[in-house]
Structure formats: C-alpha cells, structure tokens
Amino acid sequence: VKGPAECLGMDGRAPVRVFAFPRPTLSKEDRQKFPSYVVKDVPACFSIHFSHGYEDETTGNIVSYFSGWPPNDSKTFLGAWGGFAPDYHQIPPTFLWRMEIDPVTQQCVDLRVSPGSENMCIEHPVVHPNFATRQATYAYAQCCNAVGDSSAPMGYARLRLDGSATPQTHLKPGEKNEEVDVYWIGSRRFAGEPLVVPKKNCNLDREEDAYLLGLVYDAVKDRSALMIFDLENELKAGPVATIWLKSALPHGLHGCFSPDSFVRTSCFC
C-alpha cells in the first residue's frame, strides 16, 4: 500500500507551468479584466512552499517567492521523507527562489535563487502576515545550513528581499554564505516551521514590529521548546525567551497564532 505522495511521479528536469487566476474576492467587473492563463515557459524547478507574492508597482509584473529545489534527477514526490528519518542523500537542497511573471506576455521573465540567499538551504519561508500580498523586506525560514547542502533544519534565518543584499553568486557548493542573519539552535536540536506574530498595538506596516516564534526539538533532552525572537534585533542575537515544555511535541507543519484562545491566553498551533 502506498501513501498519496508515493503515488505521484515527477521529472525534476522538466519545464514547469504556472496557473494564474483572479482572486475570488474581486468584483465581477474586475474579474473580467483578469482572465485566467497558464505560463508554460518556467524553467525546471520544484516549488514547495510559497512565502508571498505581489504585483510590482513599477513593472506590473507578478513577483513571488517560494522554497524549492533546483533542477534535479528525483523521480519521486518527496518520497525520501518516508521511514524512520529523511534520507538527505536523496533529497535535493532547498533554496529560496524568486519568480517574476509578465502578465501581459504571460511569460516567466525571471527565476533564480533570491539574490543574497545563495547556498542557504532553507524551508518553510514566511513573511509578516501584513505583507502576504505586498513587497516585503524580509523573509524568515528554517535554516538547514549555509553551504548549499541538504540537511536537517538547525536554526532560523532572516533573508533580505529588498535588493540591498549582496548577491553571492560566486559561491560554489560547499562554500559558506557569511552574509545572512542566522541563529543556530545547537547540536542535536531541530527547528520547526517559524511563524511571524505582530506585536500587540504594533504598526502593521513595520515588519520589525513583530516576534518570530519557532518550536525546537532537543533530541538529547527529548523535550520541545518554544523560542521567541524579537524582530527588532538580529536573529543571531538569540531568542528573547525560550519556554521549555514538559515533553516532546510531534514535528508539525503550517501553524497559526491566535492572540486569544478559548482559555483566554495566546495559542500557537
């Protein structure tokens, strides 16, 4: 018996298609101005998780960021994640990609690792929730390593998206990217998916006016902890609070935050 992912095949070197649809919240009149279309010329890659996307105010192009694999020879859809532990020898490294689509010509005009993020193996990129459809300055992600290898998530990274980061295209596989703000959580500790939480009574237009939350598993203690970073500071300064739980939590994906749950306290899922 196979699971759903094992039933899917993939060609990691085949061109990719992008399907563009109007937002369902648009008025009927606006929807007519935005017909659905398919972009067929996207170079080979494998997108996994999108952090955000927006319409560039200068060019009118659609820009989006996602975690994904470069062209590769994998034939299974995340199949190497099965079993007792992931087989990282079979999993391509995951990078933060920037894709730009021209809605007029309906073509992909740019696809590359986000400049400045070269050799940063990351996953589950997120931005401030108020910037999900706006141009953001920062993306945050689990960080596996800074040498372009495939490995377990061992920290958290802040990646600049505003064009001020110096491209590191000179780096070869195995060479370390020293320019990214990273906090490494320690040996035999594994980072969960991060979440950006705006501060109470904050300015929602300031991305730094927020906290970064991440669940961490300590394999030696067999316990989990919640790490909280103040985004006014560099991540490498470390968390402003670490809350240790009494036991270990199962590795989770795609959480959310509620400032007021049914027990009248904050809730991080």
Coordinates of N, CA and C in Angstrom, one line a residue, residues 9-240:
G9 N 4.6 10.7 -9.4 CA 5.9 10.7 -10.0 C 6.3 12.1 -10.4
M10 N 7.6 12.4 -10.7 CA 8.0 13.7 -11.1 C 9.2 13.6 -11.9
D11 N 9.4 14.7 -12.7 CA 10.6 14.8 -13.6 C 11.2 16.1 -13.2
G12 N 12.3 16.0 -12.4 CA 12.9 17.2 -11.8 C 13.6 18.1 -12.8
R13 N 13.7 17.7 -14.1 CA 14.3 18.5 -15.1 C 13.4 18.9 -16.2
A14 N 12.1 18.7 -16.0 CA 11.1 19.2 -17.0 C 10.7 20.6 -16.7
P15 N 10.3 21.3 -17.8 CA 9.8 22.7 -17.6 C 8.5 22.7 -16.7
V16 N 8.3 23.8 -16.0 CA 7.2 24.0 -15.1 C 6.1 24.9 -15.6
R17 N 4.9 24.6 -15.3 CA 3.8 25.5 -15.7 C 3.2 26.2 -14.4
V18 N 2.8 27.5 -14.6 CA 2.2 28.3 -13.6 C 0.8 28.6 -14.0
F19 N -0.2 28.4 -13.1 CA -1.6 28.8 -13.4 C -1.9 30.0 -12.7
A20 N -2.3 31.0 -13.4 CA -2.7 32.3 -12.7 C -4.2 32.5 -12.8
F21 N -4.8 32.8 -11.6 CA -6.2 33.0 -11.5 C -6.5 34.3 -10.9
P22 N -7.6 35.0 -11.2 CA -8.0 36.2 -10.4 C -8.5 35.8 -9.0
R23 N -8.3 36.7 -8.1 CA -8.8 36.5 -6.8 C -10.3 36.3 -6.7
P24 N -10.8 35.3 -5.9 CA -12.2 35.1 -5.9 C -12.9 36.3 -5.2
T25 N -12.2 37.2 -4.5 CA -12.8 38.3 -3.8 C -13.0 39.5 -4.7
L26 N -12.5 39.4 -6.0 CA -12.7 40.5 -6.9 C -14.1 40.6 -7.3
S27 N -14.5 41.9 -7.7 CA -15.8 42.1 -8.3 C -15.9 41.4 -9.6
K28 N -17.1 41.2 -10.1 CA -17.3 40.6 -11.4 C -16.7 41.4 -12.5
E29 N -16.7 42.7 -12.4 CA -16.1 43.6 -13.4 C -14.6 43.5 -13.4
D30 N -14.0 43.4 -12.2 CA -12.5 43.3 -12.1 C -12.1 41.9 -12.6
R31 N -12.9 40.9 -12.3 CA -12.5 39.5 -12.7 C -12.4 39.4 -14.2
Q32 N -13.3 40.2 -14.9 CA -13.3 40.2 -16.4 C -12.0 40.8 -16.9
K33 N -11.4 41.7 -16.1 CA -10.1 42.3 -16.5 C -8.9 41.4 -16.3
F34 N -9.1 40.3 -15.6 CA -8.0 39.4 -15.3 C -8.4 38.0 -15.7
P35 N -8.3 37.7 -16.9 CA -8.6 36.3 -17.3 C -7.6 35.3 -16.8
S36 N -8.0 34.1 -16.6 CA -7.0 33.1 -16.2 C -6.1 32.8 -17.3
Y37 N -4.8 32.4 -17.0 CA -3.9 32.0 -18.0 C -2.9 31.0 -17.5
V38 N -2.1 30.4 -18.4 CA -1.1 29.4 -18.0 C 0.2 29.9 -18.5
V39 N 1.2 30.0 -17.7 CA 2.6 30.3 -18.1 C 3.3 28.9 -18.3
K40 N 3.8 28.7 -19.5 CA 4.3 27.4 -19.9 C 5.8 27.3 -20.0
D41 N 6.5 28.5 -19.8 CA 7.9 28.5 -20.1 C 8.8 28.6 -18.9
V42 N 8.3 28.3 -17.7 CA 9.0 28.4 -16.5 C 10.1 27.3 -16.5
P43 N 11.4 27.7 -16.3 CA 12.5 26.7 -16.2 C 12.3 25.6 -15.2
A44 N 13.0 24.6 -15.3 CA 12.8 23.4 -14.4 C 13.1 23.8 -13.0
C45 N 12.3 23.5 -12.1 CA 12.4 23.6 -10.6 C 11.3 22.9 -9.9
F46 N 11.3 22.8 -8.6 CA 10.2 22.2 -7.9 C 9.8 23.1 -6.7
S47 N 8.7 23.8 -6.9 CA 8.3 24.7 -5.8 C 7.6 23.9 -4.7
I48 N 7.9 24.3 -3.4 CA 7.3 23.5 -2.3 C 6.4 24.4 -1.5
H49 N 6.9 25.5 -0.9 CA 6.1 26.4 -0.1 C 6.3 27.9 -0.5
F50 N 5.2 28.5 -0.9 CA 5.3 30.0 -1.2 C 5.2 30.8 0.1
S51 N 6.0 31.8 0.1 CA 6.0 32.7 1.3 C 5.1 33.9 1.0
H52 N 5.1 34.4 -0.2 CA 4.2 35.6 -0.5 C 4.4 35.9 -2.0
G53 N 3.5 36.8 -2.5 CA 3.6 37.3 -3.8 C 2.9 38.6 -3.9
Y54 N 3.3 39.4 -5.0 CA 2.7 40.7 -5.1 C 2.8 41.2 -6.5
E55 N 2.1 42.3 -6.8 CA 2.2 42.9 -8.2 C 3.2 44.1 -8.1
D56 N 4.3 44.0 -8.8 CA 5.3 45.1 -8.8 C 4.6 46.4 -9.3
E57 N 4.7 47.4 -8.5 CA 4.1 48.7 -8.8 C 4.7 49.4 -10.0
T58 N 6.0 49.1 -10.3 CA 6.7 49.7 -11.4 C 6.5 49.0 -12.7
T59 N 6.7 47.7 -12.7 CA 6.6 46.9 -13.9 C 5.2 46.3 -14.2
G60 N 4.4 46.2 -13.1 CA 3.1 45.5 -13.3 C 3.3 43.9 -13.2
N61 N 4.5 43.5 -13.1 CA 4.8 42.0 -13.1 C 4.4 41.4 -11.8
I62 N 4.1 40.1 -11.8 CA 3.8 39.4 -10.6 C 5.1 38.7 -10.1
V63 N 5.4 39.1 -8.8 CA 6.7 38.6 -8.2 C 6.3 37.6 -7.1
S64 N 6.9 36.5 -7.0 CA 6.6 35.6 -5.9 C 7.8 34.9 -5.4
Y65 N 7.8 34.5 -4.1 CA 9.0 33.8 -3.5 C 8.5 32.5 -3.0
F66 N 9.3 31.4 -3.2 CA 9.0 30.1 -2.7 C 10.2 29.3 -2.3
S67 N 10.1 28.3 -1.5 CA 11.1 27.4 -1.2 C 11.0 26.3 -2.3
G68 N 12.2 25.8 -2.8 CA 12.1 24.8 -3.8 C 13.4 24.2 -4.2
W69 N 13.4 23.2 -5.0 CA 14.6 22.5 -5.4 C 15.0 23.0 -6.8
P70 N 16.3 23.0 -7.0 CA 16.8 23.3 -8.4 C 16.6 22.1 -9.3
P71 N 16.9 22.2 -10.6 CA 16.7 21.0 -11.4 C 17.4 19.8 -10.8
N72 N 16.8 18.7 -10.8 CA 17.3 17.5 -10.2 C 16.8 16.2 -10.8
D73 N 17.4 15.1 -10.4 CA 17.0 13.8 -11.0 C 16.1 13.0 -10.2
S74 N 15.4 13.7 -9.2 CA 14.5 12.9 -8.3 C 13.3 12.5 -9.2
K75 N 12.8 11.3 -8.9 CA 11.7 10.7 -9.6 C 10.5 10.5 -8.7
T76 N 10.7 10.8 -7.4 CA 9.5 10.6 -6.5 C 9.2 11.9 -5.9
F77 N 7.9 12.1 -5.5 CA 7.4 13.3 -4.9 C 7.6 13.3 -3.4
L78 N 8.7 13.9 -3.0 CA 9.1 13.9 -1.6 C 9.2 12.5 -1.0
G79 N 9.5 11.5 -1.8 CA 9.5 10.1 -1.3 C 10.6 9.8 -0.3
A80 N 11.7 10.6 -0.3 CA 12.8 10.3 0.6 C 12.5 10.8 2.0
W81 N 11.3 11.4 2.2 CA 10.9 11.8 3.6 C 10.3 10.7 4.4
G82 N 10.1 9.5 3.8 CA 9.5 8.4 4.5 C 10.4 7.7 5.4
G83 N 9.9 6.7 6.2 CA 10.7 5.9 7.0 C 11.0 6.6 8.4
F84 N 12.0 6.0 9.0 CA 12.4 6.5 10.4 C 12.9 7.9 10.4
A85 N 13.7 8.3 9.3 CA 14.3 9.6 9.2 C 14.5 9.9 7.7
P86 N 14.4 11.2 7.4 CA 14.7 11.6 6.0 C 16.0 11.1 5.5
D87 N 16.1 10.7 4.2 CA 17.4 10.3 3.6 C 17.9 11.6 2.9
Y88 N 18.7 12.4 3.5 CA 19.1 13.6 2.9 C 20.1 13.4 1.7
H89 N 20.6 12.2 1.5 CA 21.4 12.0 0.3 C 20.5 11.9 -0.9
Q90 N 19.2 11.7 -0.7 CA 18.3 11.5 -1.8 C 17.4 12.8 -2.0
I91 N 17.6 13.8 -1.1 CA 16.8 15.0 -1.2 C 17.6 16.1 -1.7
P92 N 17.2 16.8 -2.7 CA 18.0 18.0 -3.2 C 17.9 19.1 -2.2
P93 N 18.9 20.0 -2.2 CA 18.9 21.1 -1.3 C 17.8 22.1 -1.6
T94 N 17.2 22.7 -0.6 CA 16.0 23.6 -0.8 C 16.5 25.0 -0.6
F95 N 16.2 25.8 -1.6 CA 16.6 27.2 -1.6 C 15.4 28.2 -1.6
L96 N 15.6 29.5 -1.4 CA 14.5 30.4 -1.6 C 14.6 31.0 -3.0
W97 N 13.6 30.8 -3.7 CA 13.5 31.2 -5.2 C 12.7 32.5 -5.3
R98 N 13.1 33.3 -6.3 CA 12.3 34.5 -6.7 C 11.9 34.2 -8.2
M99 N 10.5 34.3 -8.4 CA 10.0 34.2 -9.7 C 9.2 35.4 -10.1
E100 N 9.4 35.8 -11.4 CA 8.7 37.0 -11.9 C 8.0 36.7 -13.2
I101 N 6.7 37.0 -13.2 CA 5.9 36.7 -14.4 C 5.4 38.0 -15.0
D102 N 5.5 38.1 -16.3 CA 4.9 39.3 -17.0 C 3.4 38.9 -17.4
P103 N 2.4 39.5 -16.8 CA 1.0 39.1 -17.1 C 0.6 39.6 -18.5
V104 N 1.3 40.5 -19.1 CA 1.0 40.9 -20.5 C 1.4 39.8 -21.5
T105 N 2.6 39.4 -21.4 CA 3.1 38.4 -22.4 C 2.8 37.0 -21.9
Q106 N 2.4 36.9 -20.6 CA 2.2 35.6 -19.9 C 3.4 34.7 -20.0
Q107 N 4.6 35.3 -19.7 CA 5.8 34.6 -19.7 C 6.6 34.8 -18.4
C108 N 7.4 33.8 -18.0 CA 8.3 33.9 -16.9 C 9.5 34.7 -17.4
V109 N 9.8 35.9 -16.7 CA 10.9 36.7 -17.1 C 12.1 36.6 -16.2
D110 N 11.9 35.9 -15.1 CA 13.0 35.8 -14.1 C 12.7 34.6 -13.2
L111 N 13.7 33.8 -13.0 CA 13.6 32.7 -12.0 C 15.0 32.4 -11.5
R112 N 15.3 32.6 -10.2 CA 16.6 32.4 -9.7 C 16.5 32.3 -8.2
V113 N 17.5 31.8 -7.6 CA 17.6 31.9 -6.1 C 17.7 33.3 -5.7
S114 N 16.9 33.7 -4.7 CA 16.8 35.1 -4.2 C 18.2 35.6 -4.0
P115 N 18.5 36.8 -4.6 CA 19.9 37.3 -4.5 C 20.3 37.5 -3.1
G116 N 21.4 37.1 -2.7 CA 21.9 37.2 -1.3 C 21.7 35.9 -0.5
S117 N 20.8 35.0 -1.1 CA 20.4 33.8 -0.3 C 21.1 32.6 -0.9
E118 N 22.0 32.8 -1.8 CA 22.7 31.6 -2.4 C 23.4 30.7 -1.3
N119 N 23.3 29.4 -1.6 CA 23.8 28.4 -0.7 C 23.1 28.3 0.7
M120 N 22.1 29.1 0.9 CA 21.3 29.0 2.1 C 20.2 27.9 1.9
C121 N 20.4 26.7 2.5 CA 19.4 25.7 2.4 C 18.4 26.0 3.5
I122 N 17.2 26.3 3.1 CA 16.1 26.7 4.0 C 14.8 26.0 3.6
E123 N 13.8 26.1 4.5 CA 12.5 25.6 4.2 C 11.5 26.5 5.0
H124 N 10.2 26.3 4.6 CA 9.1 27.0 5.2 C 9.3 28.5 5.3
P125 N 9.5 29.2 4.2 CA 9.7 30.7 4.4 C 8.4 31.4 4.7
V126 N 8.5 32.4 5.5 CA 7.3 33.2 5.9 C 7.7 34.6 5.9
V127 N 6.6 35.5 5.8 CA 6.8 36.9 5.9 C 5.8 37.4 6.9
H128 N 6.0 38.7 7.3 CA 5.0 39.3 8.2 C 3.6 39.2 7.5
P129 N 2.6 38.8 8.3 CA 1.3 38.5 7.7 C 0.7 39.7 6.9
N130 N 1.1 40.9 7.3 CA 0.5 42.0 6.6 C 1.2 42.3 5.2
F131 N 2.2 41.4 4.9 CA 2.9 41.5 3.7 C 2.8 40.3 2.8
A132 N 1.7 39.5 3.0 CA 1.5 38.3 2.2 C 1.3 38.6 0.7
T133 N 0.7 39.8 0.4 CA 0.5 40.2 -0.9 C 1.1 41.6 -1.2
R134 N 2.2 41.9 -0.5 CA 2.9 43.1 -0.7 C 4.4 42.8 -0.8
Q135 N 5.2 43.8 -1.3 CA 6.6 43.6 -1.3 C 7.2 43.7 0.1
A136 N 7.8 42.7 0.5 CA 8.4 42.6 1.9 C 9.9 42.8 1.8
T137 N 10.4 43.3 3.0 CA 11.8 43.5 3.1 C 12.5 42.2 3.5
Y138 N 11.8 41.4 4.4 CA 12.4 40.2 4.9 C 11.5 38.9 4.7
A139 N 12.2 37.8 4.6 CA 11.6 36.5 4.7 C 12.3 35.8 5.8
Y140 N 11.6 34.9 6.6 CA 12.2 34.1 7.7 C 11.9 32.7 7.3
A141 N 12.9 31.8 7.7 CA 12.8 30.4 7.4 C 13.6 29.6 8.3
Q142 N 13.2 28.3 8.4 CA 14.1 27.3 9.0 C 15.4 27.3 8.2
C143 N 16.5 27.2 8.8 CA 17.8 27.2 8.1 C 18.5 25.8 8.4
C144 N 18.8 25.1 7.3 CA 19.5 23.8 7.5 C 21.0 24.0 7.5
N145 N 21.5 24.8 6.6 CA 22.9 25.1 6.6 C 23.2 26.2 5.6
A146 N 24.4 26.7 5.6 CA 24.8 27.9 4.7 C 25.8 27.5 3.7
V147 N 25.9 26.2 3.3 CA 26.9 25.7 2.4 C 26.2 25.1 1.1
G148 N 24.9 25.2 1.0 CA 24.3 24.6 -0.2 C 24.0 23.1 -0.1
D149 N 24.1 22.5 1.0 CA 23.9 21.1 1.2 C 22.5 20.8 1.6
S150 N 22.1 19.5 1.6 CA 20.8 19.1 2.1 C 20.9 18.5 3.4
S151 N 20.2 19.0 4.4 CA 20.4 18.5 5.8 C 19.2 18.9 6.6
A152 N 19.1 18.5 7.9 CA 18.0 18.8 8.8 C 18.0 20.3 9.2
P153 N 16.9 20.9 9.5 CA 16.8 22.3 9.9 C 17.5 22.5 11.3
M154 N 18.5 23.3 11.4 CA 19.3 23.5 12.6 C 19.3 25.0 13.1
G155 N 18.4 25.8 12.6 CA 18.3 27.2 13.0 C 17.3 28.0 12.3
Y156 N 17.4 29.3 12.4 CA 16.4 30.2 11.8 C 17.2 31.3 11.1
A157 N 16.7 31.7 9.9 CA 17.4 32.7 9.1 C 16.5 33.8 8.7
R158 N 17.1 35.0 8.6 CA 16.4 36.2 8.1 C 17.0 36.6 6.7
L159 N 16.2 36.5 5.7 CA 16.7 36.7 4.3 C 16.2 38.1 3.8
R160 N 17.1 38.9 3.3 CA 16.7 40.2 2.8 C 16.1 40.1 1.3
L161 N 15.0 40.8 1.0 CA 14.4 40.7 -0.3 C 14.3 42.0 -1.0
D162 N 14.8 43.1 -0.3 CA 14.6 44.5 -0.9 C 15.7 44.9 -1.9
G163 N 16.5 44.0 -2.3 CA 17.6 44.3 -3.2 C 18.9 44.8 -2.6
S164 N 18.9 45.0 -1.3 CA 20.1 45.5 -0.6 C 21.1 44.4 -0.3
A165 N 20.7 43.2 -0.4 CA 21.6 42.1 -0.1 C 22.6 41.9 -1.3
T166 N 23.8 41.7 -1.0 CA 24.8 41.4 -2.0 C 24.7 40.0 -2.6
P167 N 24.5 39.9 -3.9 CA 24.4 38.5 -4.4 C 25.7 37.7 -4.1
Q168 N 25.5 36.5 -3.8 CA 26.6 35.6 -3.5 C 26.8 34.5 -4.6
T169 N 26.6 35.0 -5.9 CA 26.7 34.0 -7.0 C 28.0 33.4 -7.2
H170 N 29.0 34.0 -6.5 CA 30.4 33.4 -6.7 C 30.6 32.2 -5.8
L171 N 29.7 31.9 -4.9 CA 29.9 30.8 -4.0 C 29.7 29.5 -4.8
K172 N 30.6 28.5 -4.5 CA 30.5 27.2 -5.0 C 29.8 26.3 -4.0
P173 N 29.2 25.2 -4.4 CA 28.7 24.2 -3.4 C 29.7 23.9 -2.4
G174 N 29.3 24.0 -1.1 CA 30.2 23.7 0.0 C 30.9 24.9 0.6
E175 N 30.8 26.1 -0.1 CA 31.3 27.3 0.4 C 30.2 28.0 1.2
K176 N 30.6 28.6 2.3 CA 29.6 29.2 3.3 C 29.2 30.6 2.9
N177 N 27.9 30.9 3.0 CA 27.4 32.2 2.9 C 27.4 32.9 4.2
E178 N 28.3 33.9 4.4 CA 28.5 34.5 5.6 C 27.7 35.8 5.8
E179 N 26.8 36.1 4.8 CA 26.2 37.4 4.8 C 24.8 37.4 5.4
V180 N 24.2 36.2 5.7 CA 22.8 36.1 6.1 C 22.8 36.1 7.6
D181 N 21.7 36.7 8.2 CA 21.5 36.7 9.6 C 20.9 35.4 10.0
V182 N 21.6 34.6 10.8 CA 21.2 33.2 11.2 C 21.4 33.0 12.7
Y183 N 20.5 32.3 13.3 CA 20.7 31.8 14.7 C 20.7 30.3 14.6
W184 N 21.8 29.7 15.0 CA 21.9 28.3 15.1 C 21.5 27.8 16.5
I185 N 20.6 26.8 16.5 CA 20.0 26.4 17.8 C 20.8 25.4 18.6
G186 N 21.8 24.8 18.0 CA 22.7 23.9 18.8 C 22.7 22.5 18.3
S187 N 23.7 21.7 18.7 CA 23.8 20.4 18.2 C 22.6 19.5 18.7
R188 N 22.2 18.6 17.8 CA 21.1 17.7 18.1 C 19.8 18.4 18.5
R189 N 19.6 19.6 18.0 CA 18.4 20.3 18.1 C 17.8 20.6 16.7
F190 N 16.5 20.5 16.6 CA 15.9 20.6 15.2 C 14.8 21.7 15.3
A191 N 14.9 22.5 14.3 CA 14.0 23.7 14.2 C 12.7 23.4 13.5
G192 N 11.6 23.8 14.1 CA 10.3 23.6 13.4 C 10.0 24.9 12.6
E193 N 8.9 24.8 11.9 CA 8.5 25.9 11.0 C 8.2 27.2 11.8
P194 N 8.8 28.3 11.3 CA 8.6 29.6 12.1 C 7.3 30.2 11.8
L195 N 7.0 31.2 12.6 CA 5.8 32.0 12.4 C 6.0 33.4 12.9
V196 N 5.6 34.4 12.1 CA 5.8 35.8 12.4 C 4.5 36.2 13.1
V197 N 4.6 36.8 14.3 CA 3.4 37.3 15.0 C 3.6 38.8 15.3
P198 N 2.7 39.6 14.8 CA 2.8 41.1 15.1 C 2.6 41.3 16.6
K199 N 3.3 42.3 17.1 CA 3.2 42.7 18.5 C 1.9 43.4 18.8
K200 N 1.4 43.3 20.0 CA 0.2 44.0 20.4 C 0.3 45.5 20.2
N201 N -0.7 46.1 19.6 CA -0.8 47.5 19.3 C 0.4 48.0 18.5
C202 N 0.8 47.1 17.5 CA 2.0 47.4 16.7 C 1.6 48.3 15.5
N203 N 2.6 48.7 14.8 CA 2.4 49.3 13.5 C 2.5 48.2 12.4
L204 N 1.4 47.9 11.8 CA 1.4 46.7 10.9 C 2.2 47.0 9.6
D205 N 2.6 48.2 9.4 CA 3.5 48.5 8.2 C 5.0 48.4 8.5
R206 N 5.3 48.1 9.8 CA 6.7 47.8 10.2 C 6.9 46.3 10.4
E207 N 7.7 45.7 9.5 CA 7.9 44.3 9.6 C 8.6 43.9 10.8
E208 N 9.5 44.8 11.4 CA 10.3 44.5 12.6 C 9.4 44.6 13.8
D209 N 8.2 45.1 13.8 CA 7.4 45.3 15.0 C 6.6 44.0 15.2
A210 N 7.4 42.9 15.4 CA 6.8 41.6 15.5 C 7.8 40.6 16.2
Y211 N 7.2 39.5 16.5 CA 8.1 38.4 17.0 C 8.1 37.2 16.0
L212 N 9.2 36.5 16.1 CA 9.3 35.2 15.4 C 9.2 34.1 16.4
L213 N 8.3 33.2 16.1 CA 8.1 32.0 17.0 C 8.5 30.7 16.3
G214 N 9.2 29.9 17.0 CA 9.6 28.6 16.4 C 9.7 27.5 17.5
L215 N 9.1 26.4 17.2 CA 9.2 25.2 18.1 C 10.5 24.4 17.8
V216 N 11.3 24.1 18.8 CA 12.5 23.4 18.7 C 12.5 22.1 19.4
Y217 N 13.0 21.0 18.8 CA 13.1 19.7 19.5 C 14.5 19.5 19.9
D218 N 14.7 19.1 21.1 CA 16.1 18.7 21.6 C 16.1 17.2 21.8
A219 N 16.9 16.6 20.9 CA 16.9 15.1 20.8 C 17.6 14.5 22.1
V220 N 18.5 15.3 22.7 CA 19.2 14.8 23.9 C 18.2 14.8 25.1
K221 N 17.5 15.9 25.3 CA 16.6 16.0 26.4 C 15.2 15.3 26.1
D222 N 15.0 15.0 24.8 CA 13.7 14.5 24.4 C 12.6 15.5 24.8
R223 N 12.8 16.8 24.7 CA 11.8 17.8 25.0 C 11.8 18.8 23.9
S224 N 10.7 19.5 23.9 CA 10.5 20.6 22.9 C 10.5 22.0 23.6
A225 N 10.8 23.0 22.9 CA 10.8 24.4 23.5 C 10.3 25.3 22.4
L226 N 9.7 26.4 22.9 CA 9.2 27.5 22.1 C 10.2 28.6 22.2
M227 N 10.9 29.0 21.1 CA 11.8 30.1 21.0 C 11.1 31.3 20.5
I228 N 11.3 32.4 21.1 CA 10.7 33.7 20.7 C 11.8 34.7 20.4
F229 N 11.8 35.2 19.2 CA 12.8 36.2 18.8 C 12.1 37.6 18.6
D230 N 12.7 38.6 19.1 CA 12.2 40.0 18.8 C 12.8 40.5 17.5
L231 N 12.0 40.8 16.5 CA 12.5 41.1 15.2 C 13.0 42.5 15.1
E232 N 13.0 43.2 16.2 CA 13.7 44.5 16.3 C 15.3 44.2 16.3
N233 N 15.6 43.0 16.7 CA 17.0 42.6 16.9 C 17.4 41.7 15.7
E234 N 18.7 41.5 15.6 CA 19.2 40.5 14.6 C 18.8 39.1 15.2
L235 N 18.5 38.1 14.4 CA 18.3 36.8 14.9 C 19.5 36.2 15.6
K236 N 20.7 36.5 15.1 CA 21.9 35.9 15.7 C 22.1 36.4 17.1
A237 N 21.4 37.4 17.5 CA 21.4 37.8 18.9 C 20.8 36.8 19.9
G238 N 20.0 35.9 19.3 CA 19.3 34.9 20.1 C 17.9 35.2 20.5
P239 N 17.2 34.2 21.0 CA 15.8 34.5 21.4 C 15.7 35.3 22.6
V240 N 14.6 36.1 22.8 CA 14.4 36.9 24.0 C 13.7 36.0 25.0

